Tab-separated table of C-alpha atoms (C1' of nucleotides) in Angstrom:
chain	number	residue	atom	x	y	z
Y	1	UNK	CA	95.566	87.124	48.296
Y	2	UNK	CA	97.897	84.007	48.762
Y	3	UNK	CA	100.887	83.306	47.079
Y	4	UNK	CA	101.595	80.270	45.090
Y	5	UNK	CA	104.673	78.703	46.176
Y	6	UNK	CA	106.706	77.532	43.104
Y	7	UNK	CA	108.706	74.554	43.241
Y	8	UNK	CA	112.152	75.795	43.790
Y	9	UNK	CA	110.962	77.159	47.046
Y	10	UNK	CA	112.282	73.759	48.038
Y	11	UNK	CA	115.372	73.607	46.951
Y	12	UNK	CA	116.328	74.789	50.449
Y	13	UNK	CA	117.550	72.977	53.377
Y	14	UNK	CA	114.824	70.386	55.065
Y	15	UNK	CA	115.512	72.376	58.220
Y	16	UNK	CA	114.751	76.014	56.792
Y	17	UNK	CA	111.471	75.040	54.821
Y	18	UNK	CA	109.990	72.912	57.574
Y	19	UNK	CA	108.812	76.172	59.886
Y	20	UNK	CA	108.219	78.321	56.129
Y	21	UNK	CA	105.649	75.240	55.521
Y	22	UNK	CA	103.699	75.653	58.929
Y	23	UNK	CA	100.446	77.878	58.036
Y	24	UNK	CA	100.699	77.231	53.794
Y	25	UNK	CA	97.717	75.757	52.587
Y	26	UNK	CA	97.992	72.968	50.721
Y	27	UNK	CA	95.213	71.495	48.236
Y	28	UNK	CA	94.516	68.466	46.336
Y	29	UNK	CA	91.884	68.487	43.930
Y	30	UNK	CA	90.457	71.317	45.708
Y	31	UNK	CA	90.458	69.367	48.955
Y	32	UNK	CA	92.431	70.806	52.005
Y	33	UNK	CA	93.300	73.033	54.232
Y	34	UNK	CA	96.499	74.393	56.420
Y	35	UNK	CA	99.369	72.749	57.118
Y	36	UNK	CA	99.686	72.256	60.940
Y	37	UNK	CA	102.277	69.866	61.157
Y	38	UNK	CA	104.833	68.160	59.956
Y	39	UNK	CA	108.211	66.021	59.919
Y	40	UNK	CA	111.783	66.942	58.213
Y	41	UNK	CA	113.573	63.852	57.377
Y	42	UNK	CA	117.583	64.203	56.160
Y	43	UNK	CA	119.258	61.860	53.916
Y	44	UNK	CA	121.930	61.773	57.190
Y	45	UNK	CA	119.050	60.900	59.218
Y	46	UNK	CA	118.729	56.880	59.978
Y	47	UNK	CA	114.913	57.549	60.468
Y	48	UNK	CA	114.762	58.353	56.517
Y	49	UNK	CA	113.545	55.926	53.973
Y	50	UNK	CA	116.687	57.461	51.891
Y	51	UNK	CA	119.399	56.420	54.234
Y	52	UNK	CA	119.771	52.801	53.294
Y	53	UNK	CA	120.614	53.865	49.096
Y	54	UNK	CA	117.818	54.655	46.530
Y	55	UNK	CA	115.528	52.005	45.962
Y	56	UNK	CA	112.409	51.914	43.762
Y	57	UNK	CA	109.885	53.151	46.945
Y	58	UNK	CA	112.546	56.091	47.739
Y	59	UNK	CA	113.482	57.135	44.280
Y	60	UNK	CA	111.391	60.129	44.551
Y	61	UNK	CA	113.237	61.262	47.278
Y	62	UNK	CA	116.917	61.306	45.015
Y	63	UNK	CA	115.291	63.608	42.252
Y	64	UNK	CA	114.780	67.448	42.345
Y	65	UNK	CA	112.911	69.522	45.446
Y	66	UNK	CA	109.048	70.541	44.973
Y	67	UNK	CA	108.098	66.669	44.159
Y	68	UNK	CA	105.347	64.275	45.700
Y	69	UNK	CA	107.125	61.290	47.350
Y	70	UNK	CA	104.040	59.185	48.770
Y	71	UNK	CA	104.599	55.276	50.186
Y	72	UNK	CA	102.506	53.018	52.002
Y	73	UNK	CA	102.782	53.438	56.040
Y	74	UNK	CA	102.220	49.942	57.516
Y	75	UNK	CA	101.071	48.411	54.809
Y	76	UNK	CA	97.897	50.234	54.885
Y	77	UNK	CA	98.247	53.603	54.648
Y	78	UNK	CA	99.512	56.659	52.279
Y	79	UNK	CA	101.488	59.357	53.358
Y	80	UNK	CA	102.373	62.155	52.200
Y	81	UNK	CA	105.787	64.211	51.715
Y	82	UNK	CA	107.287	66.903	49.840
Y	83	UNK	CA	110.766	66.137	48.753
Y	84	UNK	CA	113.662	69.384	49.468
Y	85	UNK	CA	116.734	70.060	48.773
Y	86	UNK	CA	118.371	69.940	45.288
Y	87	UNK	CA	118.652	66.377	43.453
Y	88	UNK	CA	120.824	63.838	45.406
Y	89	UNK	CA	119.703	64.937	48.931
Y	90	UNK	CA	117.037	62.942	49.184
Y	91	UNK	CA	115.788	64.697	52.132
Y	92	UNK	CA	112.101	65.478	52.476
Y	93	UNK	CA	108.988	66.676	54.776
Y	94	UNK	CA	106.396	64.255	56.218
Y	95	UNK	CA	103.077	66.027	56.058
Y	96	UNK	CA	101.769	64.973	59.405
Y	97	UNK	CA	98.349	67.217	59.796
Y	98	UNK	CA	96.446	69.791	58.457
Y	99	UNK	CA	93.287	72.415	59.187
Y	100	UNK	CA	90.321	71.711	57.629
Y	101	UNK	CA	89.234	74.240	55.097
Y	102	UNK	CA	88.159	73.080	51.856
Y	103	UNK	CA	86.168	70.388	50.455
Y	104	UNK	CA	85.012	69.491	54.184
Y	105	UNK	CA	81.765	67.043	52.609
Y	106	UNK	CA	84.468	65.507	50.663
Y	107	UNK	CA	87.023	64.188	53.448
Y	108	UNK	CA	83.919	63.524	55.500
Y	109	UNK	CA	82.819	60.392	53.259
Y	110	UNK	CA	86.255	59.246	52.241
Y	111	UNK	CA	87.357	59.205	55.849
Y	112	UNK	CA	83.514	58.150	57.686
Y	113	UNK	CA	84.034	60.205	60.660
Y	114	UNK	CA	81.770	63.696	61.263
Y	115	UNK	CA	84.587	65.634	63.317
Y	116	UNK	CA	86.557	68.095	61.837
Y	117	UNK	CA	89.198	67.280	63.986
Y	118	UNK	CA	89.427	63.947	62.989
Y	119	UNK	CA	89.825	64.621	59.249
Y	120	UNK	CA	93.755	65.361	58.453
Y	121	UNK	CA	94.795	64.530	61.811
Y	122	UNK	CA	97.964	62.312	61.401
Y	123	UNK	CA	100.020	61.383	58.269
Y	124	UNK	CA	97.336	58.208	57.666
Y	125	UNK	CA	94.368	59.902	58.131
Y	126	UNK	CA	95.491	62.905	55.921
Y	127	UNK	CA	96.251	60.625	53.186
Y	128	UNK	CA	92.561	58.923	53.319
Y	129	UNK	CA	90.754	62.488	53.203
Y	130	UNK	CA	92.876	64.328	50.639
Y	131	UNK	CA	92.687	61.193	48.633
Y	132	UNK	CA	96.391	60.617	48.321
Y	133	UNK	CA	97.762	57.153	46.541
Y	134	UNK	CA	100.869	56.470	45.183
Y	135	UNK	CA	99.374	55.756	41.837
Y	136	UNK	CA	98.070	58.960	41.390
Y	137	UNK	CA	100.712	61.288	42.739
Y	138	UNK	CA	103.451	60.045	43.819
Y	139	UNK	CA	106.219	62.168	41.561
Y	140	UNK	CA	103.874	64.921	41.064
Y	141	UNK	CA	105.468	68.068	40.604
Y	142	UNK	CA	104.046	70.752	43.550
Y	143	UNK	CA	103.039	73.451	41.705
Y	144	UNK	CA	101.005	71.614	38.810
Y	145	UNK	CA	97.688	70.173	39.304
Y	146	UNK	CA	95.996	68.587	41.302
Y	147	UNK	CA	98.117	70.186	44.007
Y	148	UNK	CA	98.147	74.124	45.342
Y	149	UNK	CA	100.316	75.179	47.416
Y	150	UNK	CA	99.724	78.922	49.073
Y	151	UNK	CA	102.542	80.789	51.436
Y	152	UNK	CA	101.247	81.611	54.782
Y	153	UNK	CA	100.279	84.845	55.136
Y	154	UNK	CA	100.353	85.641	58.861
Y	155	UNK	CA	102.826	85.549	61.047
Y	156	UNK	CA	103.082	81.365	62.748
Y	157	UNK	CA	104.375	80.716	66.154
Y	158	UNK	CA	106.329	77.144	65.821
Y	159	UNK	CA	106.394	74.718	68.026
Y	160	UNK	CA	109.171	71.976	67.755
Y	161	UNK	CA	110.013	68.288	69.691
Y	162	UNK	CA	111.108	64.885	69.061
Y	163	UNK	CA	108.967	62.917	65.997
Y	164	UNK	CA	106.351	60.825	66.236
Y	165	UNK	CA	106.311	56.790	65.800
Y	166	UNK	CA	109.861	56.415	64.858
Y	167	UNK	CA	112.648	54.641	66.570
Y	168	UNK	CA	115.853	55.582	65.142
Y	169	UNK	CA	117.147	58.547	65.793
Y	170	UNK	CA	113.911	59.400	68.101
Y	171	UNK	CA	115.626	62.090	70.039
Y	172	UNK	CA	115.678	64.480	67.100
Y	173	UNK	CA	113.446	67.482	67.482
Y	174	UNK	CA	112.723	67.936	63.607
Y	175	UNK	CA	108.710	67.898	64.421
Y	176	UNK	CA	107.307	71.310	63.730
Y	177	UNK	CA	103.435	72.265	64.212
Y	178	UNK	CA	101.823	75.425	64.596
Y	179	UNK	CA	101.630	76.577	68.418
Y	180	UNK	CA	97.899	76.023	70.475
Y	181	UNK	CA	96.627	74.376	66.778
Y	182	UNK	CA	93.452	72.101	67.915
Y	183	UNK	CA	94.041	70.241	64.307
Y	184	UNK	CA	97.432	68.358	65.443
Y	185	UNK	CA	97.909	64.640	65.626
Y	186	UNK	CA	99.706	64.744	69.114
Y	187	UNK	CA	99.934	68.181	71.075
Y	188	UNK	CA	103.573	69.430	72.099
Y	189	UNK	CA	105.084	68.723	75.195
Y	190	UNK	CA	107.288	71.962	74.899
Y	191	UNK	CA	106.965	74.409	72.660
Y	192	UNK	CA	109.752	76.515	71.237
Y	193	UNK	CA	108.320	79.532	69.281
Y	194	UNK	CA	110.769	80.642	66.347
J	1	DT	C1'	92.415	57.226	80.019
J	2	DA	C1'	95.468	53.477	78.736
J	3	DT	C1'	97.287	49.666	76.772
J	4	DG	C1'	97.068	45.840	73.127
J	5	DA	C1'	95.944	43.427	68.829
J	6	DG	C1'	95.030	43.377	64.055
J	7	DA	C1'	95.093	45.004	59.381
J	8	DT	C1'	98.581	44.375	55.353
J	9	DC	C1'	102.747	45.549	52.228
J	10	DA	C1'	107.517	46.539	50.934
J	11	DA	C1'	112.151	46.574	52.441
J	12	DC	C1'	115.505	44.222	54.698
J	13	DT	C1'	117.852	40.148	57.429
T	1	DG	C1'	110.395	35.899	58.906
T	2	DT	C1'	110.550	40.612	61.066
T	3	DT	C1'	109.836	45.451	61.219
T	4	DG	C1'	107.836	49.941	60.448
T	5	DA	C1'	107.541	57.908	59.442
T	6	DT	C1'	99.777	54.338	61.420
T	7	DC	C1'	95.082	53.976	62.787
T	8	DT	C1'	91.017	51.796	64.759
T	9	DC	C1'	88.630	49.059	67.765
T	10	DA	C1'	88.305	46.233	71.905
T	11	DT	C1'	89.038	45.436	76.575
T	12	DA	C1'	90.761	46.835	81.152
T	13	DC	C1'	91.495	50.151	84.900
DNA sequence: TATGAGATCAACT
DNA sequence: GTTGATCTCATAC
């Protein structure tokens, strides 16, 4: 039986619930799977939308831990993130890929592609298959509908390295995935199992 | 396999 | 006017 993670479970350093988040399911609407891999962005961080000051995109990322912060990735996309740390820190988690588990028909016609793989691959392409815009969720509390969010429940090996598509601060290795996972958007070079 | 352009929007110079 | 936490498709090796 999985355990729902509540909100406050993010009120935690970036750093400390990036590896917790590698194996939790996440759904939206039903649709989703496990969480592979993903990003930890800090307010100190000159990568982060939040270092320049809140502004209207970011000013998810100033309120409370265990919210939906969601903007538009080169003017075409919608990504994803989970906003940590208590109010102010404006620090938060890129979801970058996940498994494949639920509502597989669904993310098939939204994203026109047959292979699993290709589903929830990348930030981009996760956004597309779960459905994710910033009119519906961004500022969504985590533990409300439409999202579910489940603890791991297994043991994870973590892999870590330098993020992906950035260039500030591109030497960073705040990139965490789940070791050997065929579901990734970019394998890892090295891997450093926690 | 690898590199390059285009799509398209909000923030910033 | 330029750039970016991206992806897809086209063309070249």
């Amino acid at each position: 039986m999985l355990k729902t993670l509540h909100r406050r479970f993010f009120d935690r350093s970036v750093h400390e619930v990036a590896p917790e988040l590698i194996g939790a399911t996440l759904l939206i609407g039903g649709v989703g799977g496990r969480i592979v891999e993903l990003e930890a962005y800090h307010h100190t961080d000159p990568a982060a939308h939040s270092f320049g000051g809140e502004t209207e995109r970011n000013a998810v990322m100033f309120g409370p831990g265990g919210f939906a912060y969601v903007y538009r990735s080169y003017g075409i996309h919608w990504c994803l993130n989970f906003v940590c740390e208590p109010a102010g820190s404006a620090s938060a988690v890129l979801i970058r890929a996940i498994e494949p588990l639920e509502g597989l028909a669904k993310m098939r016609r939204r994203r026109g592609v047959d292979d699993a793989r290709m589903l929830c691959s990348g930030p981009g392409k996760l956004g597309e298959a779960l459905g994710v815009t910033r009119d519906k969720h961004n500022g969504l509390p985590l533990d409300r509908l439409p999202f579910q969010l489940f603890a791991r429940d297994e043991m994870a090996e973590i892999a870590t390295g330098p993020r992906i598509g950035i260039t500030k601060a591109a030497d960073l290795p705040w990139r965490y995935g789940l070791k050997g996972s065929k579901f990734l958007s970019k394998p890892f070079a090295r891997h450093h199992v926690e």
